PDB file of C-alpha atoms in Angstrom:
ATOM      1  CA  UNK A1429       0.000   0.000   0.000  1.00  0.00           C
ATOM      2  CA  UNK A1430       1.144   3.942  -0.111  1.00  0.00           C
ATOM      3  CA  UNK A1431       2.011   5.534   2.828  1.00  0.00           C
ATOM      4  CA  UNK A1432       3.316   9.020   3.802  1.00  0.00           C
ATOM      5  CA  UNK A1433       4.112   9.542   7.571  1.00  0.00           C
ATOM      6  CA  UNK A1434       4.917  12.670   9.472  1.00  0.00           C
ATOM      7  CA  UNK A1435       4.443  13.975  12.918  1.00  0.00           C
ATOM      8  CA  UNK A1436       1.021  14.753  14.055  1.00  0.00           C
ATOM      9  CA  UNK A1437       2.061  17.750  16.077  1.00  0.00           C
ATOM     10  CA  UNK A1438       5.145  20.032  17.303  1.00  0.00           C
ATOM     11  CA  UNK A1439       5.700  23.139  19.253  1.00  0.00           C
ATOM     12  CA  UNK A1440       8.375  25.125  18.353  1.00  0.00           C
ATOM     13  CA  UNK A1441       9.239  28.905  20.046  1.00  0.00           C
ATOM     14  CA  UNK A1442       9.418  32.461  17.823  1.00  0.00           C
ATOM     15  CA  UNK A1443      12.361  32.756  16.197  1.00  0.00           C
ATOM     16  CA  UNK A1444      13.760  28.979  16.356  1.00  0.00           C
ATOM     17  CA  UNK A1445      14.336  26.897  13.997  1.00  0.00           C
ATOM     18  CA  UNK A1446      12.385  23.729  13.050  1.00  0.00           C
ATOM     19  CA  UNK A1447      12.773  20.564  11.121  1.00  0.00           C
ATOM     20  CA  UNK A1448       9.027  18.704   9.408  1.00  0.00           C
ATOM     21  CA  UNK A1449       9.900  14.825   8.781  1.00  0.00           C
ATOM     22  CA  UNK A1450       8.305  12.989   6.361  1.00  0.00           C
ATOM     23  CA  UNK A1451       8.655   9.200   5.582  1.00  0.00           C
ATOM     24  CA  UNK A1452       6.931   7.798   2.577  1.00  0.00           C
ATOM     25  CA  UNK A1453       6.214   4.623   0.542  1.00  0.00           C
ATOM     26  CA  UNK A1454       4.527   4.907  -2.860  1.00  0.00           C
ATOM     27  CA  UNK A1455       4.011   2.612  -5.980  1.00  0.00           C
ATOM     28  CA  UNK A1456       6.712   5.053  -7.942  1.00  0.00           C
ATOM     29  CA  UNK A1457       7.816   8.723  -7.163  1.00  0.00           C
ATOM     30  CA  UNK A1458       7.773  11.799  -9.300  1.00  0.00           C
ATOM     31  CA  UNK A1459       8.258  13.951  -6.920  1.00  0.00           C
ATOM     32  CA  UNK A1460       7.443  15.304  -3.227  1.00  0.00           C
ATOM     33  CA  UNK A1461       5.636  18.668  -2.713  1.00  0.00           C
ATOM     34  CA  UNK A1462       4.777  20.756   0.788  1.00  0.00           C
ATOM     35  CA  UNK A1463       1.862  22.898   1.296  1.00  0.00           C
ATOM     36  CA  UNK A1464       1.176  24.889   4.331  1.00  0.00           C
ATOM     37  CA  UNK A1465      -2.216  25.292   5.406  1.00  0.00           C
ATOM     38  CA  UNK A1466      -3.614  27.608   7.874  1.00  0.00           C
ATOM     39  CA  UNK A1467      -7.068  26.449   9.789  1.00  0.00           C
ATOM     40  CA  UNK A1468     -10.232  27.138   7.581  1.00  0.00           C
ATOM     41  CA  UNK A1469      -8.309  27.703   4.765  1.00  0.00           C
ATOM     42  CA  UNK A1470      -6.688  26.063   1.045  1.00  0.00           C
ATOM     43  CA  UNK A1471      -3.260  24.453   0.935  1.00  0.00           C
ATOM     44  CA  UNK A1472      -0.842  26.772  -0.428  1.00  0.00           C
ATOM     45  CA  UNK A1473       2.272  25.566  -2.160  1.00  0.00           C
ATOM     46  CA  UNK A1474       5.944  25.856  -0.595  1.00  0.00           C
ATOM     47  CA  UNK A1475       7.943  23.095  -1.994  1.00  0.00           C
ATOM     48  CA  UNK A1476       8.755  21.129  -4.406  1.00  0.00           C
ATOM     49  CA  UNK A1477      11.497  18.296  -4.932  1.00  0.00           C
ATOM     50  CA  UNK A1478      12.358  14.886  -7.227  1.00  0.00           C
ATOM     51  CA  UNK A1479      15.878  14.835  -7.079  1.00  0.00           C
ATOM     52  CA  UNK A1480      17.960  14.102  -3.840  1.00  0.00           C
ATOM     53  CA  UNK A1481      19.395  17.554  -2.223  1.00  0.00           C
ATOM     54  CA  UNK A1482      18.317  20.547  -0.432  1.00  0.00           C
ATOM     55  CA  UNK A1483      16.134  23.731  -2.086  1.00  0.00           C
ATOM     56  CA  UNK A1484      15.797  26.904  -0.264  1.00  0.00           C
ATOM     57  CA  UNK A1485      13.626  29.054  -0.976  1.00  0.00           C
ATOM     58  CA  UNK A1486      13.785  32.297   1.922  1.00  0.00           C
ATOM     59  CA  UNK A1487      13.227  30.774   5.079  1.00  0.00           C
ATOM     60  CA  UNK A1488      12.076  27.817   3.978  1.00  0.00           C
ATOM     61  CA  UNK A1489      14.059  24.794   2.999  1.00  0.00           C
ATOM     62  CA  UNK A1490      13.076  21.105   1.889  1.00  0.00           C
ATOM     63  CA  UNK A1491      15.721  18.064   1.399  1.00  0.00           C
ATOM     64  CA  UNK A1492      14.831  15.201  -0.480  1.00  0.00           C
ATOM     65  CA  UNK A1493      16.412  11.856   0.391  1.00  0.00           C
ATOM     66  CA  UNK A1494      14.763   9.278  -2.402  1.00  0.00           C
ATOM     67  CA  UNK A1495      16.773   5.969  -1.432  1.00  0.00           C
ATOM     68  CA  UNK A1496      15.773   6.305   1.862  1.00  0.00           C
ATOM     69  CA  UNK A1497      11.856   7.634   1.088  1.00  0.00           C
ATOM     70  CA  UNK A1498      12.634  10.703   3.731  1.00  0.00           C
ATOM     71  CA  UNK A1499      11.846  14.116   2.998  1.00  0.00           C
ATOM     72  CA  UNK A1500      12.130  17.040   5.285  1.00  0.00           C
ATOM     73  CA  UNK A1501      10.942  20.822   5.189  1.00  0.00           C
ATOM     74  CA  UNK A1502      12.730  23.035   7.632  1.00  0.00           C
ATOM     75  CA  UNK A1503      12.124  26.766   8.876  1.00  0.00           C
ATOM     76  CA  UNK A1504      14.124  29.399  10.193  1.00  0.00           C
ATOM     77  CA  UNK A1505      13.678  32.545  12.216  1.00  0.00           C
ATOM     78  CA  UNK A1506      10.011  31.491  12.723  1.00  0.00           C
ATOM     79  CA  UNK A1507       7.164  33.908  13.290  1.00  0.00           C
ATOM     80  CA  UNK A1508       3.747  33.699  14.711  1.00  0.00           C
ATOM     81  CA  UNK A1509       2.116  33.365  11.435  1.00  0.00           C
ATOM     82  CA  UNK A1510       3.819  29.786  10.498  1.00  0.00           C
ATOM     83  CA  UNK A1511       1.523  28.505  12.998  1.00  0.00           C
ATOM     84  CA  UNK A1512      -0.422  26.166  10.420  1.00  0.00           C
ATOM     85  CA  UNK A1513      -0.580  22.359   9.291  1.00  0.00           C
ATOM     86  CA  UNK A1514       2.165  21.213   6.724  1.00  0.00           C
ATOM     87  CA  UNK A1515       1.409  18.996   4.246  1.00  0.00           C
ATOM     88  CA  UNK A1516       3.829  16.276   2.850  1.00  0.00           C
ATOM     89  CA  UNK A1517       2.562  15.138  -0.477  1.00  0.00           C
ATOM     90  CA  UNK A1518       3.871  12.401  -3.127  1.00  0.00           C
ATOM     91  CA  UNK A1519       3.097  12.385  -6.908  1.00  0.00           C
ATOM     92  CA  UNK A1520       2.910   8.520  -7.509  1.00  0.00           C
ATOM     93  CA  UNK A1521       3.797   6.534 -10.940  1.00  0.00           C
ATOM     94  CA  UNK A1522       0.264   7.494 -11.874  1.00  0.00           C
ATOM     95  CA  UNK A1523       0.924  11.223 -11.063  1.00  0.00           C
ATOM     96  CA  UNK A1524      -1.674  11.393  -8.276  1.00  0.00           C
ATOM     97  CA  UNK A1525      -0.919  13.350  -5.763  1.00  0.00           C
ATOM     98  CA  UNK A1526      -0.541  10.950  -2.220  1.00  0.00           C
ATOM     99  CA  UNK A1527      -1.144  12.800   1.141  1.00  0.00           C
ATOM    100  CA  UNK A1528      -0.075  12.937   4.512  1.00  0.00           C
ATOM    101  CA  UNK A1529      -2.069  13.635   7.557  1.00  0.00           C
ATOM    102  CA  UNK A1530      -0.142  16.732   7.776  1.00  0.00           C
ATOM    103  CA  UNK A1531       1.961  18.341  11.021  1.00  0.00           C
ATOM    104  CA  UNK A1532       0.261  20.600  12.767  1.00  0.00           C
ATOM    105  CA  UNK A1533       2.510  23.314  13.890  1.00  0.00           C
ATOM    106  CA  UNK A1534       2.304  25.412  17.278  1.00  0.00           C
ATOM    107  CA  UNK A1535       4.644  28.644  17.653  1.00  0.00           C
ATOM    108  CA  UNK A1536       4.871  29.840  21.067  1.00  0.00           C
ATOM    109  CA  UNK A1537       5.818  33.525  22.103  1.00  0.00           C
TER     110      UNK A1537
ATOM    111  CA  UNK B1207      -3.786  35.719 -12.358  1.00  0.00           C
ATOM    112  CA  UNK B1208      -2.070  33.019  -9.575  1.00  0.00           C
ATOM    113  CA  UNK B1209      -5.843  32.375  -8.282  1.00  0.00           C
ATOM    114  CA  UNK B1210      -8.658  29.778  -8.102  1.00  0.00           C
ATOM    115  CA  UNK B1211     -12.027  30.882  -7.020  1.00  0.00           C
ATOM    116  CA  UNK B1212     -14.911  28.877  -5.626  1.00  0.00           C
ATOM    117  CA  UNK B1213     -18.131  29.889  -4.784  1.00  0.00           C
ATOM    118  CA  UNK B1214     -20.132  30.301  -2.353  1.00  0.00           C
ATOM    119  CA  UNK B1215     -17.454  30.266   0.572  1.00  0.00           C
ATOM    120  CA  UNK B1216     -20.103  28.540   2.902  1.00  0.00           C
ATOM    121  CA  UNK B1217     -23.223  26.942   1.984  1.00  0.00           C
ATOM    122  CA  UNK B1218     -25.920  25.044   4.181  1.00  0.00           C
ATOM    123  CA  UNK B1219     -28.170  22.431   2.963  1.00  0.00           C
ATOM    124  CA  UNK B1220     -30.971  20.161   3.582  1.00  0.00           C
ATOM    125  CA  UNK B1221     -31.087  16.378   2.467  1.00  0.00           C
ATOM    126  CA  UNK B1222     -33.686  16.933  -0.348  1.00  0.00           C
ATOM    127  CA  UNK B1223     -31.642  20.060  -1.583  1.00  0.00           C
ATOM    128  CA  UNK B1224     -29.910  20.570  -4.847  1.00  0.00           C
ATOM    129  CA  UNK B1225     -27.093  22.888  -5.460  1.00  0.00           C
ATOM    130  CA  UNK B1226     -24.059  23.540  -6.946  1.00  0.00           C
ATOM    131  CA  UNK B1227     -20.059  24.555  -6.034  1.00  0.00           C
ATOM    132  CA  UNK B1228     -18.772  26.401  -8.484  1.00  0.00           C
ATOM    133  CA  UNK B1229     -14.611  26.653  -9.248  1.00  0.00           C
ATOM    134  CA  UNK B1230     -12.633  28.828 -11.818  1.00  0.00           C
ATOM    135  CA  UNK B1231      -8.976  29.229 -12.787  1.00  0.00           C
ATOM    136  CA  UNK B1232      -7.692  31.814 -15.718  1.00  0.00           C
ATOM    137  CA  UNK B1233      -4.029  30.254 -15.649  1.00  0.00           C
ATOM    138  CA  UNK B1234      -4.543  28.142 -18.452  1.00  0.00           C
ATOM    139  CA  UNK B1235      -4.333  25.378 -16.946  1.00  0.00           C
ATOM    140  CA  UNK B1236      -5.571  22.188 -17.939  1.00  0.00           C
ATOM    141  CA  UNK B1237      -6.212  19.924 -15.112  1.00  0.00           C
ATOM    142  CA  UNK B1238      -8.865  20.491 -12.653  1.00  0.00           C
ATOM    143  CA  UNK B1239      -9.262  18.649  -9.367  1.00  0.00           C
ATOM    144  CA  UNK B1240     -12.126  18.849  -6.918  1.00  0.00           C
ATOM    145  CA  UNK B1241     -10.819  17.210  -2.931  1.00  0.00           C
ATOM    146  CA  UNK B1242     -12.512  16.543   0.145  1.00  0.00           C
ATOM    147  CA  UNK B1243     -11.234  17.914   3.320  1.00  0.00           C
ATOM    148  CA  UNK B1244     -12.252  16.620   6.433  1.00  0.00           C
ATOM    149  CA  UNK B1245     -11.208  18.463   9.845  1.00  0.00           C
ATOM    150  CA  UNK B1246      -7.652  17.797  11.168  1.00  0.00           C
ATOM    151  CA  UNK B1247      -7.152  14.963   7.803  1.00  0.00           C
ATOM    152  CA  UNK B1248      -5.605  15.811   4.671  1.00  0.00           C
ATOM    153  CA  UNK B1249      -7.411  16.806   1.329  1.00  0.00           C
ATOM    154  CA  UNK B1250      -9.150  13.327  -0.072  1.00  0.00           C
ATOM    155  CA  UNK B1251      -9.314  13.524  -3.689  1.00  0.00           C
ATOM    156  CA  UNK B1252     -12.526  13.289  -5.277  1.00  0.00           C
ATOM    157  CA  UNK B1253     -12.341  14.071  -8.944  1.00  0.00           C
ATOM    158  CA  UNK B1254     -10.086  15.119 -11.922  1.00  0.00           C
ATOM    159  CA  UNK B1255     -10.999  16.396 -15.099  1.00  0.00           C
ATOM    160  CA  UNK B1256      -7.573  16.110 -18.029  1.00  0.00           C
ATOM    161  CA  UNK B1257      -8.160  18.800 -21.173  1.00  0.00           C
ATOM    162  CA  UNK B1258     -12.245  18.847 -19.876  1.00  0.00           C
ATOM    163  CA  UNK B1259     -12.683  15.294 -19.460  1.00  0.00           C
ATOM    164  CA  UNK B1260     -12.946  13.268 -16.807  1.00  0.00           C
ATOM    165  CA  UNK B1261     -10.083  11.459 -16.124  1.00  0.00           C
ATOM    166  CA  UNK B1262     -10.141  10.246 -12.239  1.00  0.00           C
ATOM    167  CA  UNK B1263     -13.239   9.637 -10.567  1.00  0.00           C
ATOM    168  CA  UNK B1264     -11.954   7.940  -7.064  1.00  0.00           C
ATOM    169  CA  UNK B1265     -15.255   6.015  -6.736  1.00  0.00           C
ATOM    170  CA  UNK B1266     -17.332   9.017  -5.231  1.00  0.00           C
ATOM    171  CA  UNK B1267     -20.853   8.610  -4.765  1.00  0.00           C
ATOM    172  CA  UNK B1268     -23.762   9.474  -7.398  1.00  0.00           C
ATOM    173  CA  UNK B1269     -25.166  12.037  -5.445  1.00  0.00           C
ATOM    174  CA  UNK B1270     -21.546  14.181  -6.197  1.00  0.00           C
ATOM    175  CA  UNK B1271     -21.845  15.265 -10.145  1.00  0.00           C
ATOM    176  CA  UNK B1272     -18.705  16.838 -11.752  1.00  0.00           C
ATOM    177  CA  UNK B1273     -19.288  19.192 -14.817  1.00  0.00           C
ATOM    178  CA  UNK B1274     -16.419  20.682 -16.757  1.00  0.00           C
ATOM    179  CA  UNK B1275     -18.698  23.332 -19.382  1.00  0.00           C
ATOM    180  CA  UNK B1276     -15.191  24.361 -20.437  1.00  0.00           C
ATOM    181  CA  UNK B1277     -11.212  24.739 -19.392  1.00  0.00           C
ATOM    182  CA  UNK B1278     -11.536  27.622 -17.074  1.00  0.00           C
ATOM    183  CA  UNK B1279     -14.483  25.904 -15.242  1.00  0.00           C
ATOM    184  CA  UNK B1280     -15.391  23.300 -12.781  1.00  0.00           C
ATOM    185  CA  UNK B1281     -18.939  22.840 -11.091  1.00  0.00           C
ATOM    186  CA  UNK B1282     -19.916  19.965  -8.418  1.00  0.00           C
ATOM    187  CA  UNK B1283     -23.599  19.384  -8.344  1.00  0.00           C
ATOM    188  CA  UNK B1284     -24.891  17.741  -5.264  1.00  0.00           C
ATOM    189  CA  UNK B1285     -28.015  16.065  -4.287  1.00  0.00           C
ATOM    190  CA  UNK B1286     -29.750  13.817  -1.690  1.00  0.00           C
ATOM    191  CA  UNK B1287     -26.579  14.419   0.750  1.00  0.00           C
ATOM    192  CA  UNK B1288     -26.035  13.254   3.531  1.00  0.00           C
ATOM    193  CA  UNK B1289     -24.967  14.563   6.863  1.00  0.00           C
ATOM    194  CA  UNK B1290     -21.826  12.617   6.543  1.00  0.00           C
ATOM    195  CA  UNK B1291     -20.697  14.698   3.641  1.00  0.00           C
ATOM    196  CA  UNK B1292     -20.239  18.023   5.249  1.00  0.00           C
ATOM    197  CA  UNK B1293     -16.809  18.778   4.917  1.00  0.00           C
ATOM    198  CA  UNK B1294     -14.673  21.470   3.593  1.00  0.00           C
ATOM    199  CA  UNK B1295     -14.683  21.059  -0.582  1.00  0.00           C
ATOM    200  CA  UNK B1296     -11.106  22.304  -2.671  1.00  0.00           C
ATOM    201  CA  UNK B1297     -10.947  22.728  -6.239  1.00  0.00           C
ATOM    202  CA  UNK B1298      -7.653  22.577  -7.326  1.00  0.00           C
ATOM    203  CA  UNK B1299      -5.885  23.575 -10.244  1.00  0.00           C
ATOM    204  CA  UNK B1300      -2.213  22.884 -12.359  1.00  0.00           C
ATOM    205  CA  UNK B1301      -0.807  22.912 -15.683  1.00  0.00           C
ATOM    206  CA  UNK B1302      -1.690  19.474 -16.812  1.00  0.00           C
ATOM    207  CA  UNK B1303      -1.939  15.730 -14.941  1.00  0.00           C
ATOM    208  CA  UNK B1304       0.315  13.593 -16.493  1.00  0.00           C
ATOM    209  CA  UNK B1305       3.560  15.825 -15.996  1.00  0.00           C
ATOM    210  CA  UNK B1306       6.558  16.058 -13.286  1.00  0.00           C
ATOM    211  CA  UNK B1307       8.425  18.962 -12.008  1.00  0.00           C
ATOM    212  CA  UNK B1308       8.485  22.457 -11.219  1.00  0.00           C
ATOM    213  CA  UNK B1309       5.255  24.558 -12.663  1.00  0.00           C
ATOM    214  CA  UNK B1310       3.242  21.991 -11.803  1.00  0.00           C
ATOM    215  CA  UNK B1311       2.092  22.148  -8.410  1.00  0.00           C
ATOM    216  CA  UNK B1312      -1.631  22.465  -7.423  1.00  0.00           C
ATOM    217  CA  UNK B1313      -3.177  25.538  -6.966  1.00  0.00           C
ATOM    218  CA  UNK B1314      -5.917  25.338  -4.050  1.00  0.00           C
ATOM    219  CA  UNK B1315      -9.031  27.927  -4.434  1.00  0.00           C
ATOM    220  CA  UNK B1316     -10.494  29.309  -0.783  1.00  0.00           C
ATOM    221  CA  UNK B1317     -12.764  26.261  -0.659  1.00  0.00           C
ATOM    222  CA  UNK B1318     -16.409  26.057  -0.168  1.00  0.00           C
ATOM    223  CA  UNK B1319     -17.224  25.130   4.123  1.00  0.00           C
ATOM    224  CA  UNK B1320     -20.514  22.642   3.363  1.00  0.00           C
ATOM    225  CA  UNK B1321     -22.763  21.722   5.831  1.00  0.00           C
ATOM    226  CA  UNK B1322     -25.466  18.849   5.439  1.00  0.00           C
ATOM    227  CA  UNK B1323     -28.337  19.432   7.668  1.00  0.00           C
TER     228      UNK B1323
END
């Protein structure tokens, strides 16, 4: 079966640093995305990678790891507003996107 | 124009009702998606429509009716719900299905919050 696993929850403080794991097991890969969603509202797109290696974009950075099935989005100098749920999500052999249950993300004062 | 719309935002229905969701994109893109977003779960994928035609329907119920009148449009037509099927609906949007890479990541519209009374 497919599977994508990440943390259900972390807490992190205001201007620290934190590191999103994501595990996954599809029937073929083309490619891992994150989305960040905010309560009530859409996913909006962060990331995107299908070959191994690290891509920064601002604060935001997300390594790819495809022998091992490990992906992982990390953020810098956070603020209040990256309080939200992040999304790991695999594009399968039959390019359909596969979900996680998402990491919901607490940033305390 | 970076932007899918959906209307209405919120909508509140009986069993016996019939209405509509309503989804539009003016990126050109050619794949269409409509999800299914429970609370605290992640977006279930209902439907996808390739070049205006169906091309995925993930075994969805009759009583949920895609319609695709044309490539910057996507309805859902719902009837007879049930109470089960409140939920938060997406339409999503990218530059075509059966592609990799870069450019084509899903673009989420505000979603419509339905509630089945």
């Amino acid at each position: 079966g497919q599977n994508i696993d990440q943390p259900t929850e972390m807490t992190a403080t205001e201007g620290a640093i934190v590191q999103i794991n994501c595990t996954y097991q599809t029937s073929g890969f083309n490619g891992l995305f994150w989305y960040q969603q905010h309560a009530g509202e859409a996913p909006t797109f962060l990331s995107y990678n299908v070959l191994d290696g690290l891509e920064e974009k601002g604060r935001f950075s997300s390594f790819l790891s495809r022998s091992k099935g490990y992906s992982y989005l990390l953020l810098k100098e956070l603020q209040m507003k990256d309080s939200a749920s992040y999304l790991c999500a695999v594009m399968d052999s039959n390019y359909q996107l596969i979900w996680g249950a998402g990491t919901k993300l607490i940033i305390k004062p | 124009d970076t932007e899918v719309t959906q209307t209405p935002k919120h909508l509140v229905m009986g069993m016996t009702n019939k209405k509509s969701l309503k989804c539009e994109q003016h990126m050109g893109h050619r794949a269409m998606y409509w999800y299914k977003q429970k609370a605290k779960k992640p977006p279930e994928l209902m439907f996808v429509y390739s070049y205006e035609k169906l091309s995925i329907n993930e075994s969805v119920p009759s009583r949920f009716s895609p319609e695709c009148p044309n490539s910057s449009l996507l309805n859902l037509h719902l009837h007879a719900l049930q109470p089960e099927d409140s939920a938060l609906y997406l339409c999503a949007s990218s530059q075509d299905v059966l592609r990799t890479g870069t450019n084509n990541e899903q673009f989420f519209g505000p979603g419509t919050r339905l509630t089945v009374l």
